[in-house]
PDB file of C-alpha atoms and ligand atoms in Angstrom:
ATOM      1  CA  MET A   1       0.894  94.997  36.080  1.00 46.00           C
ATOM      2  CA  SER A   2       4.106  96.819  35.044  1.00 48.00           C
ATOM      3  CA  GLY A   3       5.056  99.095  31.611  1.00 48.00           C
ATOM      4  CA  LYS A   4       3.191 102.117  29.951  1.00 51.00           C
ATOM      5  CA  SER A   5       0.081 100.100  29.465  1.00 51.00           C
ATOM      6  CA  THR A   6      -1.166 100.230  33.515  1.00 51.00           C
ATOM      7  CA  THR A   7      -0.458 104.255  33.315  1.00 57.00           C
ATOM      8  CA  LYS A   8      -3.292 104.749  30.064  1.00 65.00           C
ATOM      9  CA  ARG A   9      -6.136 104.761  32.114  1.00 77.00           C
ATOM     10  CA  PRO A  10      -7.014 100.934  32.192  1.00 83.00           C
ATOM     11  CA  TRP A  11     -10.083 101.492  34.164  1.00 87.00           C
ATOM     12  CA  ARG A  12     -11.844 103.354  31.497  1.00 89.00           C
ATOM     13  CA  LYS A  13     -11.700 100.233  29.414  1.00 89.00           C
ATOM     14  CA  GLU A  14     -12.929  98.523  32.232  1.00 91.00           C
ATOM     15  CA  LEU A  15     -15.869 100.798  32.709  1.00 92.00           C
ATOM     16  CA  LYS A  16     -16.888 100.647  29.532  1.00 92.00           C
ATOM     17  CA  LYS A  17     -16.339  96.898  29.527  1.00 92.00           C
ATOM     18  CA  GLN A  18     -19.293  96.696  32.235  1.00 94.00           C
ATOM     19  CA  GLN A  19     -21.310  99.234  31.021  1.00 93.00           C
ATOM     20  CA  ARG A  20     -21.150  96.896  27.807  1.00 94.00           C
ATOM     21  CA  LYS A  21     -22.360  93.904  29.749  1.00 94.00           C
ATOM     22  CA  ARG A  22     -24.851  95.702  31.808  1.00 94.00           C
ATOM     23  CA  ARG A  23     -26.584  96.504  28.911  1.00 94.00           C
ATOM     24  CA  ARG A  24     -26.391  93.275  26.964  1.00 95.00           C
ATOM     25  CA  ARG A  25     -27.959  91.871  30.272  1.00 95.00           C
ATOM     26  CA  LYS A  26     -30.850  94.521  30.307  1.00 95.00           C
ATOM     27  CA  GLU A  27     -31.349  93.848  26.451  1.00 95.00           C
ATOM     28  CA  ALA A  28     -31.822  90.094  27.245  1.00 94.00           C
ATOM     29  CA  VAL A  29     -33.883  89.881  30.139  1.00 95.00           C
ATOM     30  CA  ALA A  30     -36.477  92.456  28.055  1.00 94.00           C
ATOM     31  CA  ARG A  31     -36.091  90.287  24.868  1.00 95.00           C
ATOM     32  CA  ASP A  32     -37.291  87.161  26.820  1.00 94.00           C
ATOM     33  CA  LEU A  33     -39.824  89.305  28.667  1.00 94.00           C
ATOM     34  CA  ARG A  34     -41.407  90.193  25.443  1.00 94.00           C
ATOM     35  CA  LEU A  35     -40.956  86.774  24.322  1.00 94.00           C
ATOM     36  CA  GLU A  36     -42.507  85.606  27.165  1.00 93.00           C
ATOM     37  CA  GLU A  37     -45.467  87.667  26.759  1.00 92.00           C
ATOM     38  CA  GLU A  38     -45.860  86.855  23.248  1.00 90.00           C
ATOM     39  CA  GLU A  39     -45.894  83.705  24.057  1.00 87.00           C
ATOM     40  CA  ALA A  40     -48.758  83.611  26.717  1.00 89.00           C
ATOM     41  CA  HIS A  41     -50.492  85.887  24.181  1.00 89.00           C
ATOM     42  CA  ASN A  42     -50.172  83.368  21.590  1.00 85.00           C
ATOM     43  CA  LEU A  43     -51.610  80.531  24.069  1.00 85.00           C
ATOM     44  CA  LYS A  44     -54.656  82.296  24.320  1.00 87.00           C
ATOM     45  CA  ASP A  45     -54.796  81.965  20.474  1.00 87.00           C
ATOM     46  CA  PRO A  46     -56.956  78.300  19.590  1.00 89.00           C
ATOM     47  CA  ALA A  47     -55.272  77.669  16.128  1.00 88.00           C
ATOM     48  CA  TYR A  48     -51.439  78.417  17.955  1.00 88.00           C
ATOM     49  CA  GLN A  49     -52.754  75.808  20.306  1.00 88.00           C
ATOM     50  CA  GLN A  50     -53.486  73.309  17.804  1.00 91.00           C
ATOM     51  CA  LEU A  51     -50.460  73.913  15.971  1.00 91.00           C
ATOM     52  CA  LEU A  52     -48.684  73.376  19.081  1.00 90.00           C
ATOM     53  CA  GLN A  53     -50.638  70.312  19.518  1.00 92.00           C
ATOM     54  CA  GLN A  54     -50.046  69.148  15.759  1.00 94.00           C
ATOM     55  CA  GLN A  55     -46.300  69.458  16.445  1.00 94.00           C
ATOM     56  CA  VAL A  56     -46.173  67.588  19.589  1.00 95.00           C
ATOM     57  CA  GLN A  57     -47.971  64.964  17.685  1.00 96.00           C
ATOM     58  CA  LEU A  58     -45.898  65.261  14.706  1.00 96.00           C
ATOM     59  CA  GLU A  59     -42.785  64.581  17.412  1.00 96.00           C
ATOM     60  CA  GLU A  60     -44.337  61.531  18.841  1.00 96.00           C
ATOM     61  CA  GLU A  61     -45.056  60.155  15.477  1.00 96.00           C
ATOM     62  CA  GLN A  62     -41.356  60.511  14.296  1.00 96.00           C
ATOM     63  CA  LYS A  63     -40.398  59.485  17.650  1.00 96.00           C
ATOM     64  CA  ARG A  64     -42.498  56.093  17.039  1.00 96.00           C
ATOM     65  CA  ALA A  65     -41.294  55.674  13.831  1.00 96.00           C
ATOM     66  CA  ALA A  66     -37.629  56.062  14.666  1.00 96.00           C
ATOM     67  CA  GLU A  67     -38.167  53.532  17.621  1.00 96.00           C
ATOM     68  CA  LYS A  68     -39.838  51.076  15.444  1.00 96.00           C
ATOM     69  CA  ARG A  69     -36.954  51.597  12.527  1.00 96.00           C
ATOM     70  CA  HIS A  70     -34.359  50.768  15.374  1.00 96.00           C
ATOM     71  CA  ALA A  71     -36.124  47.678  16.183  1.00 96.00           C
ATOM     72  CA  GLU A  72     -36.491  46.351  13.127  1.00 96.00           C
ATOM     73  CA  GLU A  73     -32.666  47.356  12.462  1.00 96.00           C
ATOM     74  CA  GLU A  74     -32.010  45.391  15.815  1.00 95.00           C
ATOM     75  CA  GLU A  75     -34.042  42.643  14.902  1.00 96.00           C
ATOM     76  CA  ILE A  76     -31.934  42.270  11.459  1.00 96.00           C
ATOM     77  CA  TRP A  77     -28.817  42.645  13.409  1.00 96.00           C
ATOM     78  CA  LEU A  78     -29.750  39.218  15.947  1.00 95.00           C
ATOM     79  CA  ARG A  79     -30.636  37.597  13.043  1.00 96.00           C
ATOM     80  CA  ARG A  80     -27.303  37.984  11.201  1.00 95.00           C
ATOM     81  CA  ASP A  81     -25.465  37.569  14.413  1.00 95.00           C
ATOM     82  CA  LEU A  82     -27.813  34.122  14.828  1.00 96.00           C
ATOM     83  CA  LEU A  83     -27.231  32.936  11.024  1.00 96.00           C
ATOM     84  CA  ALA A  84     -23.152  33.529  11.850  1.00 96.00           C
ATOM     85  CA  GLN A  85     -23.233  31.393  15.396  1.00 96.00           C
ATOM     86  CA  ARG A  86     -24.975  28.729  13.451  1.00 96.00           C
ATOM     87  CA  GLU A  87     -22.640  28.442  10.625  1.00 96.00           C
ATOM     88  CA  PHE A  88     -19.301  29.031  13.036  1.00 96.00           C
ATOM     89  CA  ARG A  89     -20.753  26.157  14.781  1.00 96.00           C
ATOM     90  CA  LEU A  90     -21.595  24.181  11.725  1.00 96.00           C
ATOM     91  CA  LYS A  91     -17.620  24.801  10.493  1.00 97.00           C
ATOM     92  CA  GLN A  92     -16.744  23.756  14.061  1.00 96.00           C
ATOM     93  CA  GLN A  93     -18.415  20.055  13.627  1.00 97.00           C
ATOM     94  CA  GLN A  94     -17.417  19.911  10.019  1.00 97.00           C
ATOM     95  CA  ARG A  95     -13.593  20.371  10.968  1.00 96.00           C
ATOM     96  CA  THR A  96     -14.687  18.355  14.505  1.00 96.00           C
ATOM     97  CA  ALA A  97     -15.538  15.268  11.714  1.00 96.00           C
ATOM     98  CA  LEU A  98     -12.387  15.901   9.505  1.00 96.00           C
ATOM     99  CA  GLU A  99     -10.583  15.691  12.302  1.00 97.00           C
ATOM    100  CA  ALA A 100     -11.918  12.677  13.746  1.00 96.00           C
ATOM    101  CA  ALA A 101     -12.061  10.939  10.322  1.00 97.00           C
ATOM    102  CA  GLU A 102      -8.443  11.877   9.623  1.00 97.00           C
ATOM    103  CA  VAL A 103      -7.792   9.931  13.416  1.00 97.00           C
ATOM    104  CA  ALA A 104      -9.748   6.858  12.869  1.00 97.00           C
ATOM    105  CA  LYS A 105      -7.531   6.478   9.195  1.00 97.00           C
ATOM    106  CA  ARG A 106      -4.391   6.745  10.405  1.00 97.00           C
ATOM    107  CA  ILE A 107      -5.517   4.528  13.463  1.00 97.00           C
ATOM    108  CA  LYS A 108      -6.486   1.996  10.680  1.00 97.00           C
ATOM    109  CA  GLN A 109      -3.302   2.355   8.418  1.00 97.00           C
ATOM    110  CA  ALA A 110      -1.190   1.962  11.744  1.00 97.00           C
ATOM    111  CA  GLU A 111      -3.617  -1.219  12.163  1.00 97.00           C
ATOM    112  CA  GLU A 112      -3.232  -2.849   8.943  1.00 97.00           C
ATOM    113  CA  LEU A 113       0.544  -1.967   9.151  1.00 97.00           C
ATOM    114  CA  ALA A 114       0.785  -4.148  12.567  1.00 97.00           C
ATOM    115  CA  ALA A 115      -1.113  -7.017  10.775  1.00 97.00           C
ATOM    116  CA  LYS A 116       1.252  -6.904   7.826  1.00 97.00           C
ATOM    117  CA  GLU A 117       4.195  -6.924  10.209  1.00 97.00           C
ATOM    118  CA  ALA A 118       2.889  -9.597  11.927  1.00 97.00           C
ATOM    119  CA  GLU A 119       1.506 -11.544   8.913  1.00 97.00           C
ATOM    120  CA  GLN A 120       5.426 -11.330   7.703  1.00 96.00           C
ATOM    121  CA  ARG A 121       6.599 -12.322  11.003  1.00 97.00           C
ATOM    122  CA  ARG A 122       4.330 -15.241  11.327  1.00 96.00           C
ATOM    123  CA  ARG A 123       5.508 -16.718   7.528  1.00 96.00           C
ATOM    124  CA  HIS A 124       9.407 -15.899   8.512  1.00 96.00           C
ATOM    125  CA  GLU A 125       8.980 -17.873  11.370  1.00 96.00           C
ATOM    126  CA  GLU A 126       6.816 -20.715   9.480  1.00 95.00           C
ATOM    127  CA  HIS A 127       9.563 -20.729   6.813  1.00 95.00           C
ATOM    128  CA  GLU A 128      12.582 -21.245   9.184  1.00 96.00           C
ATOM    129  CA  LYS A 129      10.700 -23.509  11.038  1.00 95.00           C
ATOM    130  CA  SER A 130       9.980 -25.843   8.036  1.00 93.00           C
ATOM    131  CA  LYS A 131      13.620 -25.143   6.563  1.00 94.00           C
ATOM    132  CA  ALA A 132      15.068 -26.823  10.347  1.00 95.00           C
ATOM    133  CA  ALA A 133      12.192 -29.373  10.285  1.00 93.00           C
ATOM    134  CA  ALA A 134      13.381 -30.060   6.364  1.00 89.00           C
ATOM    135  CA  ALA A 135      17.203 -29.999   7.318  1.00 92.00           C
ATOM    136  CA  ALA A 136      16.667 -32.528  10.298  1.00 92.00           C
ATOM    137  CA  GLU A 137      14.611 -34.592   7.818  1.00 84.00           C
ATOM    138  CA  PHE A 138      17.259 -34.393   5.642  1.00 82.00           C
ATOM    139  CA  GLU A 139      20.127 -35.398   8.465  1.00 88.00           C
ATOM    140  CA  GLN A 140      18.129 -38.327   9.167  1.00 86.00           C
ATOM    141  CA  MET A 141      17.318 -39.776   5.927  1.00 84.00           C
ATOM    142  CA  MET A 142      21.376 -39.084   5.239  1.00 84.00           C
ATOM    143  CA  GLU A 143      22.341 -41.240   8.377  1.00 88.00           C
ATOM    144  CA  CYS A 144      19.223 -44.184   7.195  1.00 88.00           C
ATOM    145  CA  MET A 145      20.936 -43.930   3.408  1.00 89.00           C
ATOM    146  CA  GLU A 146      24.428 -44.485   5.331  1.00 89.00           C
ATOM    147  CA  ASN A 147      23.147 -47.221   7.449  1.00 89.00           C
ATOM    148  CA  PHE A 148      21.607 -48.773   4.512  1.00 91.00           C
ATOM    149  CA  LEU A 149      24.934 -48.608   2.213  1.00 90.00           C
ATOM    150  CA  ASN A 150      27.262 -49.978   5.189  1.00 89.00           C
ATOM    151  CA  ASN A 151      25.247 -52.898   6.147  1.00 87.00           C
ATOM    152  CA  ASP A 152      23.546 -55.998   4.599  1.00 87.00           C
ATOM    153  CA  GLY A 153      19.669 -56.240   4.405  1.00 87.00           C
ATOM    154  CA  PRO A 154      16.781 -54.325   3.429  1.00 89.00           C
ATOM    155  CA  PRO A 155      16.250 -50.491   3.174  1.00 89.00           C
ATOM    156  CA  PRO A 156      14.779 -49.519   6.489  1.00 88.00           C
ATOM    157  CA  ALA A 157      11.014 -48.695   6.212  1.00 87.00           C
ATOM    158  CA  GLU A 158      12.330 -44.628   6.355  1.00 85.00           C
ATOM    159  CA  LEU A 159      13.794 -45.404   2.970  1.00 88.00           C
ATOM    160  CA  ARG A 160      10.760 -47.304   1.757  1.00 89.00           C
ATOM    161  CA  ARG A 161       8.879 -44.012   2.365  1.00 88.00           C
ATOM    162  CA  VAL A 162       6.848 -42.057  -0.398  1.00 91.00           C
ATOM    163  CA  VAL A 163       7.212 -38.138  -0.078  1.00 89.00           C
ATOM    164  CA  GLU A 164       4.170 -36.554  -1.599  1.00 93.00           C
ATOM    165  CA  SER A 165       4.133 -32.764  -2.228  1.00 91.00           C
ATOM    166  CA  ARG A 166      -0.191 -32.209  -1.844  1.00 93.00           C
ATOM    167  CA  PRO A 167      -1.179 -35.455  -0.227  1.00 92.00           C
ATOM    168  CA  ASN A 168      -4.804 -34.773   0.202  1.00 92.00           C
ATOM    169  CA  GLN A 169      -4.540 -33.542  -3.982  1.00 94.00           C
ATOM    170  CA  ASN A 170      -5.237 -35.897  -7.121  1.00 95.00           C
ATOM    171  CA  LEU A 171      -1.932 -37.304  -8.191  1.00 94.00           C
ATOM    172  CA  CYS A 172      -0.202 -35.013 -11.104  1.00 93.00           C
ATOM    173  CA  ILE A 173      -0.339 -37.951 -14.063  1.00 89.00           C
ATOM    174  CA  LEU A 174       2.558 -36.423 -16.095  1.00 87.00           C
ATOM    175  CA  TYR A 175       4.913 -36.541 -12.662  1.00 89.00           C
ATOM    176  CA  GLU A 176       3.494 -39.939 -12.306  1.00 88.00           C
ATOM    177  CA  ARG A 177       4.323 -40.690 -15.934  1.00 86.00           C
ATOM    178  CA  THR A 178       7.360 -38.853 -16.297  1.00 85.00           C
ATOM    179  CA  ASN A 179       8.768 -37.687 -12.942  1.00 87.00           C
ATOM    180  CA  CYS A 180       8.440 -33.969 -14.769  1.00 85.00           C
ATOM    181  CA  CYS A 181       5.939 -31.408 -14.644  1.00 87.00           C
ATOM    182  CA  ARG A 182       5.666 -28.215 -16.341  1.00 86.00           C
ATOM    183  CA  TYR A 183       4.451 -26.513 -12.920  1.00 89.00           C
ATOM    184  CA  GLY A 184       7.264 -27.796 -11.053  1.00 85.00           C
ATOM    185  CA  ALA A 185       6.864 -27.547  -6.883  1.00 85.00           C
ATOM    186  CA  PRO A 186       3.758 -24.923  -7.138  1.00 89.00           C
ATOM    187  CA  CYS A 187       1.818 -27.529  -9.035  1.00 93.00           C
ATOM    188  CA  VAL A 188      -1.772 -28.014  -7.563  1.00 94.00           C
ATOM    189  CA  ASN A 189      -1.477 -31.750  -8.197  1.00 95.00           C
ATOM    190  CA  ASN A 190       0.251 -34.255  -5.760  1.00 95.00           C
ATOM    191  CA  HIS A 191       3.837 -35.420  -6.968  1.00 94.00           C
ATOM    192  CA  ARG A 192       4.994 -38.563  -5.520  1.00 93.00           C
ATOM    193  CA  ARG A 193       8.916 -38.968  -4.813  1.00 90.00           C
ATOM    194  CA  PRO A 194      10.139 -42.393  -3.333  1.00 93.00           C
ATOM    195  CA  LEU A 195      12.910 -41.801  -1.092  1.00 90.00           C
ATOM    196  CA  LEU A 196      14.394 -45.247  -2.584  1.00 93.00           C
ATOM    197  CA  SER A 197      14.925 -46.629  -5.490  1.00 94.00           C
ATOM    198  CA  ASN A 198      16.821 -48.180  -8.166  1.00 95.00           C
ATOM    199  CA  ILE A 199      16.301 -45.758 -10.929  1.00 95.00           C
ATOM    200  CA  ILE A 200      18.246 -42.048 -10.559  1.00 95.00           C
ATOM    201  CA  VAL A 201      16.917 -39.382 -12.454  1.00 94.00           C
ATOM    202  CA  VAL A 202      19.525 -36.566 -13.282  1.00 94.00           C
ATOM    203  CA  ARG A 203      17.707 -33.453 -14.077  1.00 89.00           C
ATOM    204  CA  HIS A 204      18.999 -31.179 -17.238  1.00 87.00           C
ATOM    205  CA  PHE A 205      22.320 -33.405 -17.475  1.00 91.00           C
ATOM    206  CA  PHE A 206      22.744 -33.457 -21.327  1.00 89.00           C
ATOM    207  CA  MET A 207      22.385 -29.920 -22.778  1.00 84.00           C
ATOM    208  CA  HIS A 208      22.436 -29.187 -26.213  1.00 82.00           C
ATOM    209  CA  PRO A 209      21.674 -26.215 -27.884  1.00 79.00           C
ATOM    210  CA  LEU A 210      19.273 -28.100 -30.145  1.00 77.00           C
ATOM    211  CA  LEU A 211      17.410 -28.835 -27.223  1.00 75.00           C
ATOM    212  CA  GLU A 212      17.446 -25.253 -26.060  1.00 71.00           C
ATOM    213  CA  VAL A 213      14.987 -23.524 -28.220  1.00 63.00           C
ATOM    214  CA  GLU A 214      11.855 -25.422 -28.617  1.00 52.00           C
ATOM    215  CA  GLN A 215      11.457 -23.429 -32.366  1.00 50.00           C
ATOM    216  CA  HIS A 216      14.748 -24.029 -33.559  1.00 48.00           C
ATOM    217  CA  LYS A 217      14.972 -20.618 -35.597  1.00 47.00           C
ATOM    218  CA  GLU A 218      17.928 -19.765 -33.817  1.00 48.00           C
ATOM    219  CA  TYR A 219      19.509 -21.804 -35.498  1.00 50.00           C
ATOM    220  CA  ALA A 220      18.637 -21.650 -39.209  1.00 48.00           C
ATOM    221  CA  ASN A 221      20.370 -20.247 -41.835  1.00 49.00           C
ATOM    222  CA  ALA A 222      18.892 -17.770 -44.117  1.00 48.00           C
ATOM    223  CA  ASP A 223      17.583 -20.575 -46.630  1.00 48.00           C
ATOM    224  CA  GLY A 224      15.608 -21.822 -43.956  1.00 48.00           C
ATOM    225  CA  SER A 225      17.895 -24.707 -43.438  1.00 49.00           C
ATOM    226  CA  LEU A 226      19.375 -25.619 -40.125  1.00 54.00           C
ATOM    227  CA  GLU A 227      22.826 -24.860 -39.441  1.00 61.00           C
ATOM    228  CA  LEU A 228      22.778 -27.497 -36.679  1.00 68.00           C
ATOM    229  CA  SER A 229      21.613 -31.406 -37.636  1.00 75.00           C
ATOM    230  CA  GLU A 230      20.100 -34.044 -35.698  1.00 79.00           C
ATOM    231  CA  GLN A 231      23.360 -35.555 -36.520  1.00 84.00           C
ATOM    232  CA  ASP A 232      25.327 -33.090 -34.369  1.00 85.00           C
ATOM    233  CA  LEU A 233      22.811 -33.819 -31.978  1.00 85.00           C
ATOM    234  CA  ARG A 234      23.509 -37.439 -31.886  1.00 88.00           C
ATOM    235  CA  GLU A 235      27.185 -37.207 -32.055  1.00 91.00           C
ATOM    236  CA  ALA A 236      27.313 -34.884 -29.242  1.00 90.00           C
ATOM    237  CA  TYR A 237      25.072 -37.037 -27.319  1.00 91.00           C
ATOM    238  CA  GLU A 238      27.435 -40.209 -27.979  1.00 93.00           C
ATOM    239  CA  ASP A 239      30.195 -37.954 -26.518  1.00 94.00           C
ATOM    240  CA  PHE A 240      28.278 -37.159 -23.297  1.00 94.00           C
ATOM    241  CA  PHE A 241      27.643 -40.724 -23.347  1.00 94.00           C
ATOM    242  CA  GLU A 242      31.193 -42.121 -22.751  1.00 95.00           C
ATOM    243  CA  ASP A 243      31.969 -39.612 -20.853  1.00 94.00           C
ATOM    244  CA  VAL A 244      29.401 -39.964 -18.151  1.00 95.00           C
ATOM    245  CA  LEU A 245      29.124 -43.671 -18.384  1.00 95.00           C
ATOM    246  CA  PRO A 246      32.092 -44.677 -17.075  1.00 96.00           C
ATOM    247  CA  GLU A 247      31.986 -42.876 -13.825  1.00 94.00           C
ATOM    248  CA  LEU A 248      28.192 -44.462 -13.501  1.00 96.00           C
ATOM    249  CA  GLU A 249      28.951 -47.550 -13.714  1.00 96.00           C
ATOM    250  CA  GLU A 250      31.400 -47.689 -10.687  1.00 96.00           C
ATOM    251  CA  PHE A 251      27.941 -47.497  -8.551  1.00 95.00           C
ATOM    252  CA  GLY A 252      26.657 -50.405  -9.724  1.00 96.00           C
ATOM    253  CA  TYR A 253      25.363 -52.328 -13.065  1.00 97.00           C
ATOM    254  CA  ILE A 254      23.161 -50.361 -15.513  1.00 96.00           C
ATOM    255  CA  LEU A 255      20.177 -52.152 -16.685  1.00 94.00           C
ATOM    256  CA  ASN A 256      19.217 -48.752 -18.677  1.00 93.00           C
ATOM    257  CA  PHE A 257      20.301 -45.371 -19.703  1.00 93.00           C
ATOM    258  CA  ARG A 258      18.114 -43.133 -20.772  1.00 90.00           C
ATOM    259  CA  ALA A 259      18.393 -39.410 -21.806  1.00 86.00           C
ATOM    260  CA  VAL A 260      14.733 -37.200 -22.420  1.00 81.00           C
ATOM    261  CA  ARG A 261      14.815 -36.469 -26.301  1.00 76.00           C
ATOM    262  CA  ASN A 262      12.451 -33.080 -25.483  1.00 72.00           C
ATOM    263  CA  VAL A 263      13.017 -29.524 -25.727  1.00 67.00           C
ATOM    264  CA  LEU A 264      10.277 -28.649 -23.073  1.00 73.00           C
ATOM    265  CA  ARG A 265      12.177 -26.660 -20.550  1.00 72.00           C
ATOM    266  CA  HIS A 266      10.566 -28.770 -17.914  1.00 75.00           C
ATOM    267  CA  MET A 267      12.449 -32.075 -18.955  1.00 78.00           C
ATOM    268  CA  ARG A 268      14.770 -31.053 -21.505  1.00 80.00           C
ATOM    269  CA  GLY A 269      18.034 -32.945 -20.957  1.00 85.00           C
ATOM    270  CA  HIS A 270      17.185 -35.291 -17.917  1.00 88.00           C
ATOM    271  CA  VAL A 271      18.697 -38.542 -17.569  1.00 92.00           C
ATOM    272  CA  PHE A 272      17.310 -41.506 -16.456  1.00 93.00           C
ATOM    273  CA  VAL A 273      19.796 -44.538 -14.807  1.00 95.00           C
ATOM    274  CA  GLU A 274      18.053 -47.586 -13.987  1.00 95.00           C
ATOM    275  CA  TYR A 275      20.540 -49.642 -11.768  1.00 96.00           C
ATOM    276  CA  VAL A 276      20.555 -53.469 -11.005  1.00 96.00           C
ATOM    277  CA  ASP A 277      19.403 -52.468  -7.690  1.00 94.00           C
ATOM    278  CA  GLU A 278      19.013 -49.697  -5.056  1.00 94.00           C
ATOM    279  CA  ARG A 279      22.208 -49.999  -3.103  1.00 94.00           C
ATOM    280  CA  SER A 280      23.764 -48.991  -6.408  1.00 95.00           C
ATOM    281  CA  ALA A 281      21.619 -46.169  -7.462  1.00 95.00           C
ATOM    282  CA  LEU A 282      22.075 -45.585  -3.644  1.00 94.00           C
ATOM    283  CA  LYS A 283      25.674 -44.719  -3.945  1.00 94.00           C
ATOM    284  CA  ALA A 284      25.394 -42.701  -7.275  1.00 96.00           C
ATOM    285  CA  PHE A 285      22.480 -40.405  -5.408  1.00 94.00           C
ATOM    286  CA  ILE A 286      24.970 -39.867  -2.643  1.00 91.00           C
ATOM    287  CA  LYS A 287      28.247 -39.414  -4.964  1.00 92.00           C
ATOM    288  CA  LEU A 288      26.320 -37.307  -7.937  1.00 93.00           C
ATOM    289  CA  GLN A 289      24.467 -34.912  -5.372  1.00 87.00           C
ATOM    290  CA  ARG A 290      25.272 -31.122  -6.071  1.00 85.00           C
ATOM    291  CA  ARG A 291      28.479 -32.485  -8.420  1.00 91.00           C
ATOM    292  CA  TYR A 292      28.925 -29.879 -11.195  1.00 93.00           C
ATOM    293  CA  TYR A 293      28.850 -31.463 -14.746  1.00 92.00           C
ATOM    294  CA  ALA A 294      29.530 -28.740 -17.584  1.00 88.00           C
ATOM    295  CA  GLY A 295      28.861 -25.725 -15.724  1.00 90.00           C
ATOM    296  CA  ARG A 296      25.767 -26.721 -13.798  1.00 88.00           C
ATOM    297  CA  GLN A 297      25.043 -28.103 -10.521  1.00 91.00           C
ATOM    298  CA  LEU A 298      23.591 -31.479 -10.629  1.00 92.00           C
ATOM    299  CA  ASN A 299      19.971 -32.132  -9.077  1.00 90.00           C
ATOM    300  CA  VAL A 300      19.613 -36.289  -8.950  1.00 94.00           C
ATOM    301  CA  GLU A 301      16.081 -37.864  -7.264  1.00 93.00           C
ATOM    302  CA  PHE A 302      15.083 -41.013  -7.485  1.00 94.00           C
ATOM    303  CA  SER A 303      12.247 -42.123  -9.677  1.00 92.00           C
ATOM    304  CA  CYS A 304       9.385 -43.926  -9.803  1.00 84.00           C
ATOM    305  CA  ILE A 305       8.734 -44.620 -13.422  1.00 84.00           C
ATOM    306  CA  LYS A 306       7.547 -47.486 -14.305  1.00 78.00           C
ATOM    307  CA  SER A 307       6.950 -47.423 -18.179  1.00 76.00           C
ATOM    308  CA  TRP A 308      10.037 -46.306 -20.148  1.00 76.00           C
ATOM    309  CA  ARG A 309       7.810 -46.032 -23.702  1.00 72.00           C
ATOM    310  CA  SER A 310       5.209 -43.809 -21.698  1.00 68.00           C
ATOM    311  CA  ALA A 311       8.052 -41.702 -20.350  1.00 67.00           C
ATOM    312  CA  ILE A 312      10.429 -41.033 -22.766  1.00 57.00           C
ATOM    313  CA  CYS A 313      10.448 -40.085 -26.623  1.00 49.00           C
ATOM    314  CA  GLY A 314      13.395 -42.135 -28.070  1.00 39.00           C
ATOM    315  CA  MET A 315      17.179 -41.086 -28.353  1.00 37.00           C
TER     316      MET A 315
HETATM  317 ZN1   ZN B 401       2.500 -31.684 -11.480  1.00 81.86          ZN
END
């Protein structure tokens, strides 16, 4: 300690503090003693004893009630916890099921795609194969035709064959009669076509506006009269006939020259040429195949027409 305060009789202050402390202790001891005496005195009183007992009972009841409440609360909490756990498991199961379904869907899609691709590949290969087979057959046929043309004697057996589009189906009556069918190659019935004949058919050879519209309205004037007449058609046909006949006659003697006077798309302008023999027809077939006339590539086939009357409607 230093300074003036230390010189101001500190012991006196300390003494007073000690005195206060002693007094308080003494008072406390006296109070405790008094309380003990009071308690001892009260304990001798039956009413006080009963009060104490009641107090103890009350405390015990309160304690039991608190324990019961606590137990109930705990049970509620446990149930809630169980419910939450069950809900979580359910959600997890649903999620797993959804994921499994998604995986299954993807696998199925991949399988379908693979099957589709395999089918496409198979079709492509089949197409290529049949294309190659057709090309080989064509080469062989052309060779047979060349041999037949360059040698005397009857045609070889290969050229006597009849090509059938659907061998196991019914004959297409229309094709048999006219060598034309509105369904063309996709027709469900069987189209028979000879590989050699003395008659050739040149498809869509003679074309004319009057043959190109099924109803001639487009060529009608306001009053309904036709701008192009049958006379025009006849003159055009005569011009066409004079134009093509000389070349066709170079291949051999012609017995019949007929054009289909029919506006139906699948028959329009077909020209049938009947030669005196198969060699002449074959020469025409080879020379005209894929040639162009009036801007259109010619398509020539051998025909098996048996009756002109049933095949062609005039002209
Ligand atoms: Zn048909």
